[in-house]
Short mmCIF file of C-alpha atoms in Angstrom, two decimals:
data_model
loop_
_atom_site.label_atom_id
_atom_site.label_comp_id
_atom_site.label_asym_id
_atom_site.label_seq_id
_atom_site.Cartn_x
_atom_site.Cartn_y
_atom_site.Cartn_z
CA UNK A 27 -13.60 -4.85 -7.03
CA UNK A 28 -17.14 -3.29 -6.79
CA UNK A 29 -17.39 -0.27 -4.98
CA UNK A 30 -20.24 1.85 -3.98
CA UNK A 31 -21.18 5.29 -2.00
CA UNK A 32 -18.73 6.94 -3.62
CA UNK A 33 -15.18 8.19 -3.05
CA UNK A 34 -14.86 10.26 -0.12
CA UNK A 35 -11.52 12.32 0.76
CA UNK A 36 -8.99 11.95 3.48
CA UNK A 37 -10.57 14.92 5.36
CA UNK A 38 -13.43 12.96 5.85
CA UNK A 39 -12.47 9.60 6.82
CA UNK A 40 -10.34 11.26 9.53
CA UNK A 41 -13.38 13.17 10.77
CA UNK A 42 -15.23 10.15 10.65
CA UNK A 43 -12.08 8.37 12.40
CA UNK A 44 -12.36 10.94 15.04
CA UNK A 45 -15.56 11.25 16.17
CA UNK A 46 -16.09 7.66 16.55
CA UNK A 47 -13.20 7.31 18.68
CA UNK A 48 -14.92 9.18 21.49
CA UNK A 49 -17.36 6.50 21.25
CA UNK A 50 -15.08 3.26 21.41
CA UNK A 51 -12.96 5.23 24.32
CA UNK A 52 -16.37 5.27 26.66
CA UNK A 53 -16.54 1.30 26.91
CA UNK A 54 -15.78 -0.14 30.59
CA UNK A 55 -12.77 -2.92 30.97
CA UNK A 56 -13.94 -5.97 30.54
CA UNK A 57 -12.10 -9.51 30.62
CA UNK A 58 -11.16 -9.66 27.29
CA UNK A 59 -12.08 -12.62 25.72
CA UNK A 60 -11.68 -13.49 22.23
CA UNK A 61 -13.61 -12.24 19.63
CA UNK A 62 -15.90 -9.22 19.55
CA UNK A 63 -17.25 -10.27 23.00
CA UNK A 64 -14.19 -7.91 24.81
CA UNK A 65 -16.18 -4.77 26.86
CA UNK A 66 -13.31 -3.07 27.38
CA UNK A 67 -9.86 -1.49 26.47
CA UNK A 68 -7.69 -4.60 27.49
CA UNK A 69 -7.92 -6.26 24.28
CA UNK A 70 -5.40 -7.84 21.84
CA UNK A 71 -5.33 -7.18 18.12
CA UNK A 72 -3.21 -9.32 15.86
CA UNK A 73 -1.31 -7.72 13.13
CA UNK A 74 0.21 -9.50 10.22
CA UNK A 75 1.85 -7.67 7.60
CA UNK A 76 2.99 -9.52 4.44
CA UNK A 77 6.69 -8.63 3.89
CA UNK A 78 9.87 -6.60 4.88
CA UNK A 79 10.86 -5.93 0.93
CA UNK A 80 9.06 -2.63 0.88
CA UNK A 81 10.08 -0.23 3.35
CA UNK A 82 6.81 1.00 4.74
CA UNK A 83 5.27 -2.08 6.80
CA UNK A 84 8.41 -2.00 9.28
CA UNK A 85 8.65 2.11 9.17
CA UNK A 86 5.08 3.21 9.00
CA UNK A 87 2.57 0.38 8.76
CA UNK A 88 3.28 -1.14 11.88
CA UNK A 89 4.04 2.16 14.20
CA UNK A 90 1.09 4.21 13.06
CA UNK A 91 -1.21 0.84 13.87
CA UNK A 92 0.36 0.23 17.23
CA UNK A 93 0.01 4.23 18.57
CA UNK A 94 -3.46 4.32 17.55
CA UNK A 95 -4.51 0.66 19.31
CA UNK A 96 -2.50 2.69 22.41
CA UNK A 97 -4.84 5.61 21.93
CA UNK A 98 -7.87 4.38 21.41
CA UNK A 99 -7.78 1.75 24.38
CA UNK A 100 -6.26 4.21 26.70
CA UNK A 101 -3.02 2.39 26.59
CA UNK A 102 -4.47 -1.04 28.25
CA UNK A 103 -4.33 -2.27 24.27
CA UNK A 104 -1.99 -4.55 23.24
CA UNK A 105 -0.78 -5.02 19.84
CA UNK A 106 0.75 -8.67 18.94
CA UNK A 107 2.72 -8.90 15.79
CA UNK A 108 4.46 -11.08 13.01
CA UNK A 109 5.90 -10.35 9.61
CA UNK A 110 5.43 -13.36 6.88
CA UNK A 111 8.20 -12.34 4.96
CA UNK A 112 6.61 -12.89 1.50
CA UNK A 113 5.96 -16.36 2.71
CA UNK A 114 1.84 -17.45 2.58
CA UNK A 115 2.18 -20.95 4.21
CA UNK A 116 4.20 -18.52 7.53
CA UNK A 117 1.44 -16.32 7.30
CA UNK A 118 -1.63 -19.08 7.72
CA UNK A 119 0.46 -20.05 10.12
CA UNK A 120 1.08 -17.17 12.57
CA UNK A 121 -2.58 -16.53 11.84
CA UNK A 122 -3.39 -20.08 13.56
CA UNK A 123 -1.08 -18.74 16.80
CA UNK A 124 -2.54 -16.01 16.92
CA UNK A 125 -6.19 -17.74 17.28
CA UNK A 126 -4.48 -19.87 20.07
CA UNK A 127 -3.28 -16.89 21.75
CA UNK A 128 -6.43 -15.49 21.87
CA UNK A 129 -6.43 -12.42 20.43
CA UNK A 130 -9.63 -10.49 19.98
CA UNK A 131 -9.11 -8.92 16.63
CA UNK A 132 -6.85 -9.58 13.90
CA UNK A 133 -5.18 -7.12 11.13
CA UNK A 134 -4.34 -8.87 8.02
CA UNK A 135 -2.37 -7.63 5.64
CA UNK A 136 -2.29 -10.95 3.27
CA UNK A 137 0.46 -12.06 1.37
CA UNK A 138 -1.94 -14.15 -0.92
CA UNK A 139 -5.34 -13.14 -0.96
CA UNK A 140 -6.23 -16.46 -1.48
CA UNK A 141 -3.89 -18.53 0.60
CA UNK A 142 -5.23 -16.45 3.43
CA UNK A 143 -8.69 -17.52 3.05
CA UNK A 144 -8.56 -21.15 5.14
CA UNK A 145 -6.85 -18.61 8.03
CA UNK A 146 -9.93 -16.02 7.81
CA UNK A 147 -12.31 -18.85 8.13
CA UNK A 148 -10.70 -20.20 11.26
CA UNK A 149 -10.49 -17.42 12.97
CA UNK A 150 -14.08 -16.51 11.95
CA UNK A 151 -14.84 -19.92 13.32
CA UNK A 152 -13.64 -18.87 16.90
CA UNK A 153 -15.40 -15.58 16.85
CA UNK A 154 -12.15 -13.51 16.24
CA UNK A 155 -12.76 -10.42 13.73
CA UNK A 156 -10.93 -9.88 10.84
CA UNK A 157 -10.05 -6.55 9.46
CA UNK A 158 -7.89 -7.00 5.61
CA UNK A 159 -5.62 -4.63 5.62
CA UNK A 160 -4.02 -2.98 2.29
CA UNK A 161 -4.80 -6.39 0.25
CA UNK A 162 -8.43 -7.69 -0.12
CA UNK A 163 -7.95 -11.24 1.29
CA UNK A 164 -10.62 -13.40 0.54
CA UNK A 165 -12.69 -15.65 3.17
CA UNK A 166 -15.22 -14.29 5.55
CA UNK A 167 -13.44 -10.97 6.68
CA UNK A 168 -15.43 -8.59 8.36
CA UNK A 169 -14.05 -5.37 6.97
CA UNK A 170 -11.16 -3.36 4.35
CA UNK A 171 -8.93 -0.60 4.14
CA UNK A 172 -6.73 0.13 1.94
CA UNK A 173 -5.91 2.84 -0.87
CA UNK A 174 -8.35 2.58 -3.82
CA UNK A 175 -6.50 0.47 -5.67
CA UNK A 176 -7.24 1.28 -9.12
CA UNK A 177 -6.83 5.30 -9.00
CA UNK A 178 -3.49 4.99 -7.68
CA UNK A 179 -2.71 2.90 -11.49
CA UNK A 180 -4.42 5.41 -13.11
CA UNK A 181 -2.62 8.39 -11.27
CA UNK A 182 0.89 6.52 -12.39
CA UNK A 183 -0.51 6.33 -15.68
CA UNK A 184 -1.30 9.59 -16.24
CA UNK A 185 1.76 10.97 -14.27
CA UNK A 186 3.44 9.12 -17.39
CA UNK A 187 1.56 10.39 -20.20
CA UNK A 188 2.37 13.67 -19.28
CA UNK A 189 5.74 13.20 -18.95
CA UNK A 190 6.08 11.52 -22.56
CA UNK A 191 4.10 14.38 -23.48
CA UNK A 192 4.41 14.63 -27.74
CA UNK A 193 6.69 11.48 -27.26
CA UNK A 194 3.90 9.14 -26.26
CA UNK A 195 3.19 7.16 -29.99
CA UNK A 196 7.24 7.77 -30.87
CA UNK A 197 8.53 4.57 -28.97
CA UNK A 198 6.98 1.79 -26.97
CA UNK A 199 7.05 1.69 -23.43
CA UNK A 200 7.41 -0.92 -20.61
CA UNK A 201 4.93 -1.97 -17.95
CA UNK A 202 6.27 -3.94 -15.19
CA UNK A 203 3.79 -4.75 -12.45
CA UNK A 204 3.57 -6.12 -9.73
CA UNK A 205 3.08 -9.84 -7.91
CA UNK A 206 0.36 -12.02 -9.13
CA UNK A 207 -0.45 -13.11 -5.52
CA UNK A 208 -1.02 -9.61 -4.50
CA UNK A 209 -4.89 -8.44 -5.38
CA UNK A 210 -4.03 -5.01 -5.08
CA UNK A 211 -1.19 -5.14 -8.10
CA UNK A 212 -4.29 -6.51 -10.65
CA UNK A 213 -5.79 -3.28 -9.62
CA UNK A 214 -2.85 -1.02 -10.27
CA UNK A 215 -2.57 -2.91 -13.47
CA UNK A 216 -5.98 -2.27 -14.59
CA UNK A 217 -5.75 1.74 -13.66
CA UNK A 218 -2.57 1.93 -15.72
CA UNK A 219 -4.24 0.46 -18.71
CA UNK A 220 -7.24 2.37 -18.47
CA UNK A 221 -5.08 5.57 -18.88
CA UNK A 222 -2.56 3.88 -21.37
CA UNK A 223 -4.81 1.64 -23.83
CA UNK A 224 -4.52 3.05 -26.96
CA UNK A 225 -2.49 6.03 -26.11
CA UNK A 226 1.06 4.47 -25.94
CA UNK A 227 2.86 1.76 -27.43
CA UNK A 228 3.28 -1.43 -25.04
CA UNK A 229 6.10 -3.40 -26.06
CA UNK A 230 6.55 -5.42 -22.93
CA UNK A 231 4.78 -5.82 -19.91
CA UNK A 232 5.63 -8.32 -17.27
CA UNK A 233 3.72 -9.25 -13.63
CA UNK A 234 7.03 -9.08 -11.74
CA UNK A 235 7.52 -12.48 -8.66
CA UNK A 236 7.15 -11.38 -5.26
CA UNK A 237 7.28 -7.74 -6.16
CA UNK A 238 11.28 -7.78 -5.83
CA UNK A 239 13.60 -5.47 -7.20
CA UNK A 240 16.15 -7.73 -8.36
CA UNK A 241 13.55 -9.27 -10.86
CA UNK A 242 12.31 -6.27 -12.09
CA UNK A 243 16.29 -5.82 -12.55
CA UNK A 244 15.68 -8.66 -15.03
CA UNK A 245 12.35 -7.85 -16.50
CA UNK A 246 13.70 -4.51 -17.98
CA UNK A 247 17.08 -6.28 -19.06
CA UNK A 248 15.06 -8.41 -20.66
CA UNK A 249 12.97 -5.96 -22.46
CA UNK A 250 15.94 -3.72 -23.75
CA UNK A 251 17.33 -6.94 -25.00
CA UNK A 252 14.08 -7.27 -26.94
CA UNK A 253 13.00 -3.95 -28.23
CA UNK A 254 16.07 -2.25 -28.52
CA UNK A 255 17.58 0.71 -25.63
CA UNK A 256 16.80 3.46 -28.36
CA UNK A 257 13.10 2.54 -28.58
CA UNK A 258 11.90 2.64 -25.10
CA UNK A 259 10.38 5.76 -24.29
CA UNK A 260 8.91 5.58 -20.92
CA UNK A 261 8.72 2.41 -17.79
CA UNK A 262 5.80 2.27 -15.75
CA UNK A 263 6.69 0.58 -13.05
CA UNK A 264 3.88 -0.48 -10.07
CA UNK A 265 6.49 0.49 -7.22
CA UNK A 266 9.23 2.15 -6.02
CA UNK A 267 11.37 -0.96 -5.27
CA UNK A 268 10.76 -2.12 -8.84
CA UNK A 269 11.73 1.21 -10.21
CA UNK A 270 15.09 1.46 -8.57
CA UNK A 271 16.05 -2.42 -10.04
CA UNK A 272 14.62 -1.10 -13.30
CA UNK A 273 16.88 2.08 -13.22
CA UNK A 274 19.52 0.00 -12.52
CA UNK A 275 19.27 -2.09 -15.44
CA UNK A 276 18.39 0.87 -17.67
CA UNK A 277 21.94 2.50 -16.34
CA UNK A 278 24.06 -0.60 -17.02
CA UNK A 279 22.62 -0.71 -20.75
CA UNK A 280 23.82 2.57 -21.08
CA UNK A 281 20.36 4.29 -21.66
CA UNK A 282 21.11 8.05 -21.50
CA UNK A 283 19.12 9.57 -21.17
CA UNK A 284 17.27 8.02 -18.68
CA UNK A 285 13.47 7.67 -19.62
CA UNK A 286 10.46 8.76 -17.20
CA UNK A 287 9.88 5.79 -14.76
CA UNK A 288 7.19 5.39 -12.72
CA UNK A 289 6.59 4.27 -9.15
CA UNK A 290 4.66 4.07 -5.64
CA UNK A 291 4.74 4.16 -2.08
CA UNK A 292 6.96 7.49 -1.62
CA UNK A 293 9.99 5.27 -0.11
CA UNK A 294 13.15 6.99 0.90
CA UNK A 295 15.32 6.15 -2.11
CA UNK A 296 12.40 6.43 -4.30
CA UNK A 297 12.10 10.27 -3.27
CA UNK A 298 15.57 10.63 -3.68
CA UNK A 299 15.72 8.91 -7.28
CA UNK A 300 12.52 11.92 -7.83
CA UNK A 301 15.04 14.93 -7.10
CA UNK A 302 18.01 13.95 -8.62
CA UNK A 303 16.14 13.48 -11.47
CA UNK A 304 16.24 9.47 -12.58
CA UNK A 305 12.92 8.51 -11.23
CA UNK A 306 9.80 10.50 -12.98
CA UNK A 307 7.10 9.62 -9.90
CA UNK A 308 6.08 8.19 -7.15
CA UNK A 309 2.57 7.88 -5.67
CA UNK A 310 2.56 9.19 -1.98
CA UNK A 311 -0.16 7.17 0.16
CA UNK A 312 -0.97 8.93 3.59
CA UNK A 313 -0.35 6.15 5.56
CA UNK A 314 -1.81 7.31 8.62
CA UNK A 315 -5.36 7.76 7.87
CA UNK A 316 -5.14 4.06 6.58
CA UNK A 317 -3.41 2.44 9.73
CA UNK A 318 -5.81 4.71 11.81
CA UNK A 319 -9.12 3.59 9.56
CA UNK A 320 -7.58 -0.47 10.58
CA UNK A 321 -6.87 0.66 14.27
CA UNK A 322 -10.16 2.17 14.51
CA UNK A 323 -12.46 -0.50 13.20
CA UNK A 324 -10.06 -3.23 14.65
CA UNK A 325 -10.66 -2.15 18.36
CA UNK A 326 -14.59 -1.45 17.55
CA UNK A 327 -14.94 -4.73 16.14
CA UNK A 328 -13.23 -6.30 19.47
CA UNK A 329 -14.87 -4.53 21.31
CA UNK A 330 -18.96 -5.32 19.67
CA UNK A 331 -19.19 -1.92 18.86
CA UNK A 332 -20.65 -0.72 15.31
CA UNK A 333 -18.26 0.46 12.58
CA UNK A 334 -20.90 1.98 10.01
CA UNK A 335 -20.00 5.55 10.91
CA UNK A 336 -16.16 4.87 9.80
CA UNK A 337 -16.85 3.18 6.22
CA UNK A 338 -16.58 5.26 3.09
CA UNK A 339 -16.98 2.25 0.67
CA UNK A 340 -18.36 -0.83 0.42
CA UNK A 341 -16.90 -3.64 -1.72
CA UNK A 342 -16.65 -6.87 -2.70
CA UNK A 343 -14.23 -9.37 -2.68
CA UNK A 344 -13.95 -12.87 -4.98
CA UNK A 345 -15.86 -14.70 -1.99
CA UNK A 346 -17.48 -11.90 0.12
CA UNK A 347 -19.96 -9.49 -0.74
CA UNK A 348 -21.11 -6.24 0.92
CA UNK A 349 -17.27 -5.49 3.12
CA UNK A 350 -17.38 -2.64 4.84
CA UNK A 351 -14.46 -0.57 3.58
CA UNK A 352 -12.36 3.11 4.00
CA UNK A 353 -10.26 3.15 0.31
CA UNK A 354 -8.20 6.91 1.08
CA UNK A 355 -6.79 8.38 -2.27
CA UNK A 356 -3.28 8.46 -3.21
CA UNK A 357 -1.13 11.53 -4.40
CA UNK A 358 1.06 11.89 -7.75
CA UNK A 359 4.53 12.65 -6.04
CA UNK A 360 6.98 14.71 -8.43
CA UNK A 361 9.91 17.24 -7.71
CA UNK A 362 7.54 19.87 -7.91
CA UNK A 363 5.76 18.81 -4.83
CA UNK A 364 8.22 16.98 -2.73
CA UNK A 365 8.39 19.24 0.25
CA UNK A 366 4.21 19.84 0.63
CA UNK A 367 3.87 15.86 0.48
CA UNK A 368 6.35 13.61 2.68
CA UNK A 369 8.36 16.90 3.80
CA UNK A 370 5.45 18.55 5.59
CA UNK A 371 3.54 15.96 6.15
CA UNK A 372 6.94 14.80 8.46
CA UNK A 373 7.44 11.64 6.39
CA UNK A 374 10.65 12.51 5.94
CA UNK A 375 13.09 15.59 7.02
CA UNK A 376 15.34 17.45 4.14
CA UNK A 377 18.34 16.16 5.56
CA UNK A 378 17.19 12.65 5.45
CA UNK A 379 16.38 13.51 1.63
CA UNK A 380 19.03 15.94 0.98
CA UNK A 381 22.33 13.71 1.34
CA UNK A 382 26.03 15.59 0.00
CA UNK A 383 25.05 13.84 -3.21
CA UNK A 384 21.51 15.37 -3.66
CA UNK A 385 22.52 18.49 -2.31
CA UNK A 386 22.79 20.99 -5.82
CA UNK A 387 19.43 18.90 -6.83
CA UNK A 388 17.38 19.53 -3.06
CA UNK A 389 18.35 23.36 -3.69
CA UNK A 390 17.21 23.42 -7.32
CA UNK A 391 13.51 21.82 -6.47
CA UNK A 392 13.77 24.38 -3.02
CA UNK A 393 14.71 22.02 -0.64
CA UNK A 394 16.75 23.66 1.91
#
């Protein structure tokens, strides 16, 4: 992925969010037709997200989208919405209804990037916008957001150099990563390696199906089967999800202790694998300056305004060149920082975090 302008911080997409918001807000009703011909707030954007194995599309994706539409059309917007379930042909598919159901705008969050393409076409073809969220499909979309892709590898990689600290040439360690069909895990991938080339020993690394836990279960069984329990010194592992099956299978080989592991998207059990100590990391992603950057240029886009003053980046995608984009950094989560990330941020509450079992552990790190 090319990328130009530079990288701006979260501060300044969401002042960028918020003054143009004033500007979408002043548009009179119109009678909503498809495509960016709507003049008013009673449009309909489409949102697809890709899957229901990673907590945050059902708990934060899809909420924080659907109360900024609300906002910003003065509650006469109307958010229509489907979940693929890791399924690409479901996805082209709901796309298609969507197009019949005339929406003006669509969201999509691809479950291939490539799959998606002969969907983004047709609904190009009947003049319906296309914003990709959090995966860079390919086909004609019209504009991006996401996190940027490759810092958030390079912040897990790094997070893990620093834990192996003196340790780092010792032993090998594992990379598991994440789906093939998902654009953004090549870019994780490539972070990780441009922090770990040469400064670590890979023994295995494996792009793990469909991003599910229960094969990056097998991945790590597979590795410890390979190189030995006593030889792996660190697991970088592209998400959370993956990093509790990879615990799992690190636990039933008896691996004690437990090496640092790696991970991403700041889910529940995630955090709670941080404090008590078996997970190393996780990579927080503000969530709401993404799903408002998607809102925001959604509704513009439906509604022929300009989105020029929301962009941050520009980038380019296998088959389009030139997409307007907001990328918003991500944030090395450790037990050192816990409560000033998810805690006060209001991601989370310390007695969602803090179960009987975590208790001793929440006090320890100052979470009371």
């Amino acid at each position: 992925m090319n990328t130009h302008l530079g990288r701006a911080a979260v501060a300044v997409v969401a002042s960028a969010i918020s003054v143009s918001l004033a500007a979408c807000g002043a548009t009179e009703d119109g009678d909503g037709r498809p495509g960016g011909s709507a003049k008013g707030d009673a449009i309909k954007v489409g949102l697809l997200l890709p899957e229901n194995q990673t907590a945050r599309y059902e708990k934060f994706d899809k909420p924080l989208i659907e109360r900024e539409v609300a906002k910003l059309t003065r509650n006469k917007g109307q958010v229509v919405y489907a979940n693929a379930a890791q399924d690409a042909a479901v996805q082209n598919s709901q796309v298609e209804k969507m197009i019949a159901n005339k929406v003006n705008v669509l969201i999509i969050d691809a479950v291939d990037s490539k799959a998606i393409a002969p969907a983004v076409k047709k609904a190009k073809d009947a003049g319906i916008p296309v914003v990709a969220y959090d995966r860079l499909a390919e086909g004609p979309i019209d504009a991006y957001t996401s996190f940027d892709n490759e810092d958030v590898g390079k912040v897990q990689g790094k997070a893990l150099l620093d834990a192996l600290g003196d340790k780092a040439k010792d032993g090998q360690i594992v990379m598991v990563n994440g789906s093939v069909t998902d654009p953004n895990a090549k870019q994780f991938k490539s972070g990780a390696h441009f922090v770990l080339d040469d400064k670590v020993n890979i023994g295995k690394e494996y792009d793990t199906v469909d991003w599910k836990p229960e094969n990056a279960n097998k991945n790590m069984a597979a590795a410890i089967a390979a190189l030995g329990k006593g030889k792996i010194v660190g697991v970088y592992s592209a998400n959370d999800g993956m990093a509790g099956g990879i615990i799992t299978a690190l636990k039933a080989a008896g691996v004690s202790p437990l090496p640092p592991v790696t991970g991403q998207d700041a889910e529940l059990a995630g955090v709670q694998r941080v404090v008590a100590g078996e997970q190393f990391m996780s990579v927080y992603k503000r969530y709401a300056p993404e799903a408002a950057a998607a809102a925001e240029m959604a509704v513009a886009l439906a509604q022929g305004e300009k989105i020029d003053g929301i962009i941050n980046q520009i980038v380019d995608s296998p088959t389009t060149k030139g997409v307007r984009a907001v990328l918003v950094p991500g944030v090395a989560l450790t037990k050192s920082n816990v409560k000033s990330t998810v805690v006060d941020d209001g991601v989370y509450t310390v007695a969602e975090i803090c179960t009987d079992k975590l208790r001793a552990a929440c006090e320890e790190i100052g979470l009371k």
